[in-house]
Amino acid sequence: MKRLKPYRFPLLLLASVVTGSVAGWFLGPQSAVLKPLGDIFLNLLFTVVVPLVFVTISSSIANMGTLKRLGRIMGTLLVVFTLTGIIASVVMLFSVQWFNPGEGVSVSLGEEKSPEEPLTLSEQIVQAVTAPDFKDLLSKENMLALILFAMLFGTAVSMSGESGKTVARGLAALSDVLVKLIGVIMWFAPVGLASYFASLVGEFGPSLVGSYLKAVVIYYPVAILYFLVFFSLYAWVAAGRTGFRKFWANIFPAAVTSLATGSSVASIPVNLEVSRKIGVPPDIREMVIPMGATIHMDGSCLSAILKISFLFGLFQMPFHDMEDFLTAILVAILSGMVMSGVPGGGFTGELLIVTLYGFPPEALPILAVLGTVVDPVATMVNSTGDTVAGMLVARFVEGKEWIRKKWENALA
């Protein structure tokens, strides 16, 4: 029972979804009477997302502190985190092109908007990353602009000396309050999700459940293969045959811990010990592992691509163009790196997907359930990926012979 404790809330959410789906099956169109309860839950989440994103991102940057030798470590780990996230995204992109779990189910987008004159590429870029007025940032419609502004604001705070430290402490405190607020809102999640899925199944039928099963069939094998094949490759790049052997000789305690706890953060102590046994230098592992627990999420990048493809299929939208692929990779990196450090049970990354693509708010609970279903393996890939990322950072900071030098120094 203790091993199930970290999964009690996800299991409660799944139970509420099952209960709501069964109710929708029997009630049929009459289940629409429950939809307002689901709408209340969605509105609460969308209300908190703007202050949550701004405060948590700016706070994390503002409180990062100054670095000397670690400046090089920081730059290297950000490159490693980004590249592995891109690779994970591309792997899932290829997979969903073969088998899209959302195909075969038709969900209405709601009221159709009147066509507008298309913007030029430069206008699209300006509109995506900036807002014409501060008040326009306070909208989920301008999420990329909000993220960029939050990063710039956090950087300015960190550069402002003693005055900046005061602001940074205030941001950290406000971030804690918003985390608690998310927790309070999530108390209503079982009722909100049950009500929403009752109305959803009542309207669209059981075919939606089959799409979730197809998503699981795709995600679990792809994520496990990524763990086995690509982590082996990363370990080999980091330290050759020795790195490969040491990674697989030591990584399983971290993998089991992340599966048992359902948390990358809870796995930090084990990952630090695993990294020590592998030979990652102390200053590298003590930066990469804690930061990786919040902003290095290969498993989340895999699931983000799956979720995007899932929604495109549900809403009968084509997902084959290179522009769609590049946008999906960008969104996966944002939700798997930037947004995964934002608390809220994964809802914030899903909010990002829904808002950036312009899906209706009703798409959020659909993604939330999919995220819950794939979460155990995603967390395992996220957590163990921090250890192999530490090995890669050591390779590029210390040189290609880093692991041999480490053990020579230990024997000296």
PDB file of C-alpha atoms in Angstrom, residues 175-351:
ATOM      1  CA  SER A 175       5.295  31.163  -6.181  1.00  0.00           C
ATOM      2  CA  ASP A 176       4.723  29.107  -3.020  1.00  0.00           C
ATOM      3  CA  VAL A 177       1.291  30.701  -2.591  1.00  0.00           C
ATOM      4  CA  LEU A 178       0.321  29.921  -6.188  1.00  0.00           C
ATOM      5  CA  VAL A 179       1.440  26.322  -5.715  1.00  0.00           C
ATOM      6  CA  LYS A 180      -0.946  26.097  -2.753  1.00  0.00           C
ATOM      7  CA  LEU A 181      -3.685  27.683  -4.861  1.00  0.00           C
ATOM      8  CA  ILE A 182      -3.207  25.014  -7.535  1.00  0.00           C
ATOM      9  CA  GLY A 183      -3.519  22.415  -4.779  1.00  0.00           C
ATOM     10  CA  VAL A 184      -6.784  23.948  -3.602  1.00  0.00           C
ATOM     11  CA  ILE A 185      -8.188  24.013  -7.145  1.00  0.00           C
ATOM     12  CA  MET A 186      -7.171  20.374  -7.621  1.00  0.00           C
ATOM     13  CA  TRP A 187      -9.439  19.384  -4.727  1.00  0.00           C
ATOM     14  CA  PHE A 188     -12.267  19.986  -7.179  1.00  0.00           C
ATOM     15  CA  ALA A 189     -10.575  17.981  -9.965  1.00  0.00           C
ATOM     16  CA  PRO A 190     -12.334  14.628  -9.310  1.00  0.00           C
ATOM     17  CA  VAL A 191     -15.770  16.276  -9.455  1.00  0.00           C
ATOM     18  CA  GLY A 192     -14.845  18.486 -12.411  1.00  0.00           C
ATOM     19  CA  LEU A 193     -13.305  15.671 -14.469  1.00  0.00           C
ATOM     20  CA  ALA A 194     -16.100  13.222 -13.672  1.00  0.00           C
ATOM     21  CA  SER A 195     -18.722  15.781 -14.723  1.00  0.00           C
ATOM     22  CA  TYR A 196     -16.868  16.733 -17.864  1.00  0.00           C
ATOM     23  CA  PHE A 197     -16.312  13.149 -19.031  1.00  0.00           C
ATOM     24  CA  ALA A 198     -19.928  12.257 -18.302  1.00  0.00           C
ATOM     25  CA  SER A 199     -21.015  14.946 -20.750  1.00  0.00           C
ATOM     26  CA  LEU A 200     -18.225  14.063 -23.204  1.00  0.00           C
ATOM     27  CA  VAL A 201     -19.036  10.345 -23.371  1.00  0.00           C
ATOM     28  CA  GLY A 202     -22.739  11.128 -23.400  1.00  0.00           C
ATOM     29  CA  GLU A 203     -22.179  13.214 -26.535  1.00  0.00           C
ATOM     30  CA  PHE A 204     -19.426  11.376 -28.410  1.00  0.00           C
ATOM     31  CA  GLY A 205     -19.780   7.808 -27.161  1.00  0.00           C
ATOM     32  CA  PRO A 206     -17.206   5.212 -26.036  1.00  0.00           C
ATOM     33  CA  SER A 207     -14.897   5.585 -29.042  1.00  0.00           C
ATOM     34  CA  LEU A 208     -12.923   8.190 -27.064  1.00  0.00           C
ATOM     35  CA  VAL A 209     -11.928   5.476 -24.546  1.00  0.00           C
ATOM     36  CA  GLY A 210     -10.508   3.389 -27.385  1.00  0.00           C
ATOM     37  CA  SER A 211      -8.316   6.321 -28.374  1.00  0.00           C
ATOM     38  CA  TYR A 212      -6.775   6.365 -24.890  1.00  0.00           C
ATOM     39  CA  LEU A 213      -5.958   2.671 -25.194  1.00  0.00           C
ATOM     40  CA  LYS A 214      -4.262   3.315 -28.542  1.00  0.00           C
ATOM     41  CA  ALA A 215      -2.267   6.160 -26.955  1.00  0.00           C
ATOM     42  CA  VAL A 216      -0.999   3.813 -24.231  1.00  0.00           C
ATOM     43  CA  VAL A 217      -0.068   1.205 -26.841  1.00  0.00           C
ATOM     44  CA  ILE A 218       2.047   3.850 -28.576  1.00  0.00           C
ATOM     45  CA  TYR A 219       3.586   5.637 -25.597  1.00  0.00           C
ATOM     46  CA  TYR A 220       4.775   2.796 -23.358  1.00  0.00           C
ATOM     47  CA  PRO A 221       6.820   0.864 -25.964  1.00  0.00           C
ATOM     48  CA  VAL A 222       8.286   4.054 -27.479  1.00  0.00           C
ATOM     49  CA  ALA A 223       9.250   5.477 -24.057  1.00  0.00           C
ATOM     50  CA  ILE A 224      10.836   2.205 -22.930  1.00  0.00           C
ATOM     51  CA  LEU A 225      12.751   1.879 -26.210  1.00  0.00           C
ATOM     52  CA  TYR A 226      13.948   5.477 -25.848  1.00  0.00           C
ATOM     53  CA  PHE A 227      15.132   4.643 -22.323  1.00  0.00           C
ATOM     54  CA  LEU A 228      17.026   1.546 -23.457  1.00  0.00           C
ATOM     55  CA  VAL A 229      18.419   2.662 -26.814  1.00  0.00           C
ATOM     56  CA  PHE A 230      19.017   6.405 -26.559  1.00  0.00           C
ATOM     57  CA  PHE A 231      20.219   6.447 -22.949  1.00  0.00           C
ATOM     58  CA  SER A 232      22.698   3.743 -23.927  1.00  0.00           C
ATOM     59  CA  LEU A 233      23.845   5.975 -26.793  1.00  0.00           C
ATOM     60  CA  TYR A 234      24.134   9.021 -24.512  1.00  0.00           C
ATOM     61  CA  ALA A 235      26.176   7.036 -21.973  1.00  0.00           C
ATOM     62  CA  TRP A 236      28.462   5.821 -24.778  1.00  0.00           C
ATOM     63  CA  VAL A 237      28.963   9.375 -26.064  1.00  0.00           C
ATOM     64  CA  ALA A 238      29.714  10.518 -22.512  1.00  0.00           C
ATOM     65  CA  ALA A 239      32.401   7.967 -21.678  1.00  0.00           C
ATOM     66  CA  GLY A 240      32.556   5.174 -24.234  1.00  0.00           C
ATOM     67  CA  ARG A 241      32.275   1.550 -23.173  1.00  0.00           C
ATOM     68  CA  THR A 242      33.112   2.418 -19.567  1.00  0.00           C
ATOM     69  CA  GLY A 243      30.298   4.971 -19.406  1.00  0.00           C
ATOM     70  CA  PHE A 244      27.859   2.474 -20.921  1.00  0.00           C
ATOM     71  CA  ARG A 245      28.755  -0.193 -18.353  1.00  0.00           C
ATOM     72  CA  LYS A 246      28.696   2.140 -15.376  1.00  0.00           C
ATOM     73  CA  PHE A 247      25.372   3.690 -16.380  1.00  0.00           C
ATOM     74  CA  TRP A 248      23.557   0.378 -16.660  1.00  0.00           C
ATOM     75  CA  ALA A 249      25.284  -1.062 -13.589  1.00  0.00           C
ATOM     76  CA  ASN A 250      23.970   1.756 -11.402  1.00  0.00           C
ATOM     77  CA  ILE A 251      20.821   3.298 -12.930  1.00  0.00           C
ATOM     78  CA  PHE A 252      18.151   0.818 -11.818  1.00  0.00           C
ATOM     79  CA  PRO A 253      17.749   2.114  -8.227  1.00  0.00           C
ATOM     80  CA  ALA A 254      16.912   5.526  -9.690  1.00  0.00           C
ATOM     81  CA  ALA A 255      14.527   3.986 -12.225  1.00  0.00           C
ATOM     82  CA  VAL A 256      12.699   1.954  -9.571  1.00  0.00           C
ATOM     83  CA  THR A 257      12.541   4.919  -7.176  1.00  0.00           C
ATOM     84  CA  SER A 258      10.999   7.195  -9.790  1.00  0.00           C
ATOM     85  CA  LEU A 259       8.427   4.548 -10.690  1.00  0.00           C
ATOM     86  CA  ALA A 260       7.585   3.936  -7.012  1.00  0.00           C
ATOM     87  CA  THR A 261       7.324   7.592  -6.022  1.00  0.00           C
ATOM     88  CA  GLY A 262       5.947   9.027  -9.269  1.00  0.00           C
ATOM     89  CA  SER A 263       8.206  12.047  -8.744  1.00  0.00           C
ATOM     90  CA  SER A 264      11.467  13.229 -10.291  1.00  0.00           C
ATOM     91  CA  VAL A 265      12.029  15.490  -7.284  1.00  0.00           C
ATOM     92  CA  ALA A 266      11.641  12.607  -4.841  1.00  0.00           C
ATOM     93  CA  SER A 267      14.267  10.704  -6.850  1.00  0.00           C
ATOM     94  CA  ILE A 268      16.929  13.425  -6.514  1.00  0.00           C
ATOM     95  CA  PRO A 269      18.798  11.780  -3.578  1.00  0.00           C
ATOM     96  CA  VAL A 270      18.985   8.431  -5.383  1.00  0.00           C
ATOM     97  CA  ASN A 271      20.064  10.074  -8.636  1.00  0.00           C
ATOM     98  CA  LEU A 272      22.806  11.957  -6.802  1.00  0.00           C
ATOM     99  CA  GLU A 273      24.086   8.703  -5.305  1.00  0.00           C
ATOM    100  CA  VAL A 274      23.911   6.942  -8.677  1.00  0.00           C
ATOM    101  CA  SER A 275      25.827   9.812 -10.293  1.00  0.00           C
ATOM    102  CA  ARG A 276      28.464   9.610  -7.540  1.00  0.00           C
ATOM    103  CA  LYS A 277      28.942   5.885  -8.172  1.00  0.00           C
ATOM    104  CA  ILE A 278      29.253   6.496 -11.907  1.00  0.00           C
ATOM    105  CA  GLY A 279      31.918   9.129 -11.241  1.00  0.00           C
ATOM    106  CA  VAL A 280      30.224  12.399 -12.234  1.00  0.00           C
ATOM    107  CA  PRO A 281      32.157  15.253 -10.512  1.00  0.00           C
ATOM    108  CA  PRO A 282      30.391  16.689  -7.422  1.00  0.00           C
ATOM    109  CA  ASP A 283      29.822  20.208  -8.717  1.00  0.00           C
ATOM    110  CA  ILE A 284      28.349  18.866 -11.957  1.00  0.00           C
ATOM    111  CA  ARG A 285      26.017  16.303 -10.414  1.00  0.00           C
ATOM    112  CA  GLU A 286      24.897  18.710  -7.687  1.00  0.00           C
ATOM    113  CA  MET A 287      23.750  21.170 -10.343  1.00  0.00           C
ATOM    114  CA  VAL A 288      22.503  18.874 -13.104  1.00  0.00           C
ATOM    115  CA  ILE A 289      20.412  16.513 -10.951  1.00  0.00           C
ATOM    116  CA  PRO A 290      18.338  19.108  -9.017  1.00  0.00           C
ATOM    117  CA  MET A 291      17.875  21.319 -12.084  1.00  0.00           C
ATOM    118  CA  GLY A 292      17.114  18.312 -14.231  1.00  0.00           C
ATOM    119  CA  ALA A 293      14.352  17.268 -11.845  1.00  0.00           C
ATOM    120  CA  THR A 294      12.447  20.388 -12.847  1.00  0.00           C
ATOM    121  CA  ILE A 295      13.558  21.356 -16.358  1.00  0.00           C
ATOM    122  CA  HIS A 296      14.914  18.180 -18.025  1.00  0.00           C
ATOM    123  CA  MET A 297      11.944  16.094 -19.094  1.00  0.00           C
ATOM    124  CA  ASP A 298      12.574  13.763 -22.025  1.00  0.00           C
ATOM    125  CA  GLY A 299       9.588  11.650 -20.984  1.00  0.00           C
ATOM    126  CA  SER A 300       7.417  14.763 -20.934  1.00  0.00           C
ATOM    127  CA  CYS A 301       8.682  15.739 -24.406  1.00  0.00           C
ATOM    128  CA  LEU A 302       7.633  12.302 -25.642  1.00  0.00           C
ATOM    129  CA  SER A 303       4.193  12.690 -24.078  1.00  0.00           C
ATOM    130  CA  ALA A 304       3.784  16.287 -25.319  1.00  0.00           C
ATOM    131  CA  ILE A 305       4.142  15.160 -28.948  1.00  0.00           C
ATOM    132  CA  LEU A 306       1.706  12.320 -28.271  1.00  0.00           C
ATOM    133  CA  LYS A 307      -0.809  14.771 -26.758  1.00  0.00           C
ATOM    134  CA  ILE A 308      -0.511  17.200 -29.680  1.00  0.00           C
ATOM    135  CA  SER A 309      -0.993  14.394 -32.190  1.00  0.00           C
ATOM    136  CA  PHE A 310      -3.881  13.050 -30.101  1.00  0.00           C
ATOM    137  CA  LEU A 311      -5.734  16.376 -30.197  1.00  0.00           C
ATOM    138  CA  PHE A 312      -5.066  16.904 -33.907  1.00  0.00           C
ATOM    139  CA  GLY A 313      -6.624  13.496 -34.557  1.00  0.00           C
ATOM    140  CA  LEU A 314      -9.611  14.079 -32.285  1.00  0.00           C
ATOM    141  CA  PHE A 315     -10.411  17.404 -33.915  1.00  0.00           C
ATOM    142  CA  GLN A 316      -9.896  16.013 -37.437  1.00  0.00           C
ATOM    143  CA  MET A 317      -6.971  18.328 -38.181  1.00  0.00           C
ATOM    144  CA  PRO A 318      -4.034  17.315 -40.442  1.00  0.00           C
ATOM    145  CA  PHE A 319      -0.723  16.746 -38.677  1.00  0.00           C
ATOM    146  CA  HIS A 320       1.692  16.151 -41.546  1.00  0.00           C
ATOM    147  CA  ASP A 321       3.320  19.469 -42.484  1.00  0.00           C
ATOM    148  CA  MET A 322       6.873  20.421 -41.544  1.00  0.00           C
ATOM    149  CA  GLU A 323       5.539  23.626 -39.973  1.00  0.00           C
ATOM    150  CA  ASP A 324       3.295  21.524 -37.706  1.00  0.00           C
ATOM    151  CA  PHE A 325       6.255  19.335 -36.770  1.00  0.00           C
ATOM    152  CA  LEU A 326       8.569  22.237 -35.924  1.00  0.00           C
ATOM    153  CA  THR A 327       5.867  23.947 -33.874  1.00  0.00           C
ATOM    154  CA  ALA A 328       5.160  20.687 -32.053  1.00  0.00           C
ATOM    155  CA  ILE A 329       8.850  20.259 -31.182  1.00  0.00           C
ATOM    156  CA  LEU A 330       8.980  23.827 -29.851  1.00  0.00           C
ATOM    157  CA  VAL A 331       5.867  23.263 -27.750  1.00  0.00           C
ATOM    158  CA  ALA A 332       7.256  19.937 -26.482  1.00  0.00           C
ATOM    159  CA  ILE A 333      10.501  21.624 -25.404  1.00  0.00           C
ATOM    160  CA  LEU A 334       8.579  24.394 -23.653  1.00  0.00           C
ATOM    161  CA  SER A 335       6.223  21.995 -21.891  1.00  0.00           C
ATOM    162  CA  GLY A 336       8.976  19.452 -21.174  1.00  0.00           C
ATOM    163  CA  MET A 337      11.630  21.919 -19.997  1.00  0.00           C
ATOM    164  CA  VAL A 338      10.315  25.381 -19.160  1.00  0.00           C
ATOM    165  CA  MET A 339       6.844  24.384 -18.004  1.00  0.00           C
ATOM    166  CA  SER A 340       7.714  21.156 -16.207  1.00  0.00           C
ATOM    167  CA  GLY A 341       9.342  23.224 -13.494  1.00  0.00           C
ATOM    168  CA  VAL A 342       5.944  24.794 -12.867  1.00  0.00           C
ATOM    169  CA  PRO A 343       3.961  22.834 -10.273  1.00  0.00           C
ATOM    170  CA  GLY A 344       0.408  21.696 -10.886  1.00  0.00           C
ATOM    171  CA  GLY A 345       0.422  17.994 -11.648  1.00  0.00           C
ATOM    172  CA  GLY A 346       1.278  18.426 -15.338  1.00  0.00           C
ATOM    173  CA  PHE A 347      -1.750  20.629 -16.034  1.00  0.00           C
ATOM    174  CA  THR A 348       0.363  23.673 -16.887  1.00  0.00           C
ATOM    175  CA  GLY A 349       2.180  21.975 -19.758  1.00  0.00           C
ATOM    176  CA  GLU A 350      -1.175  20.763 -21.051  1.00  0.00           C
ATOM    177  CA  LEU A 351      -2.560  24.281 -20.721  1.00  0.00           C
TER     178      LEU A 351
END
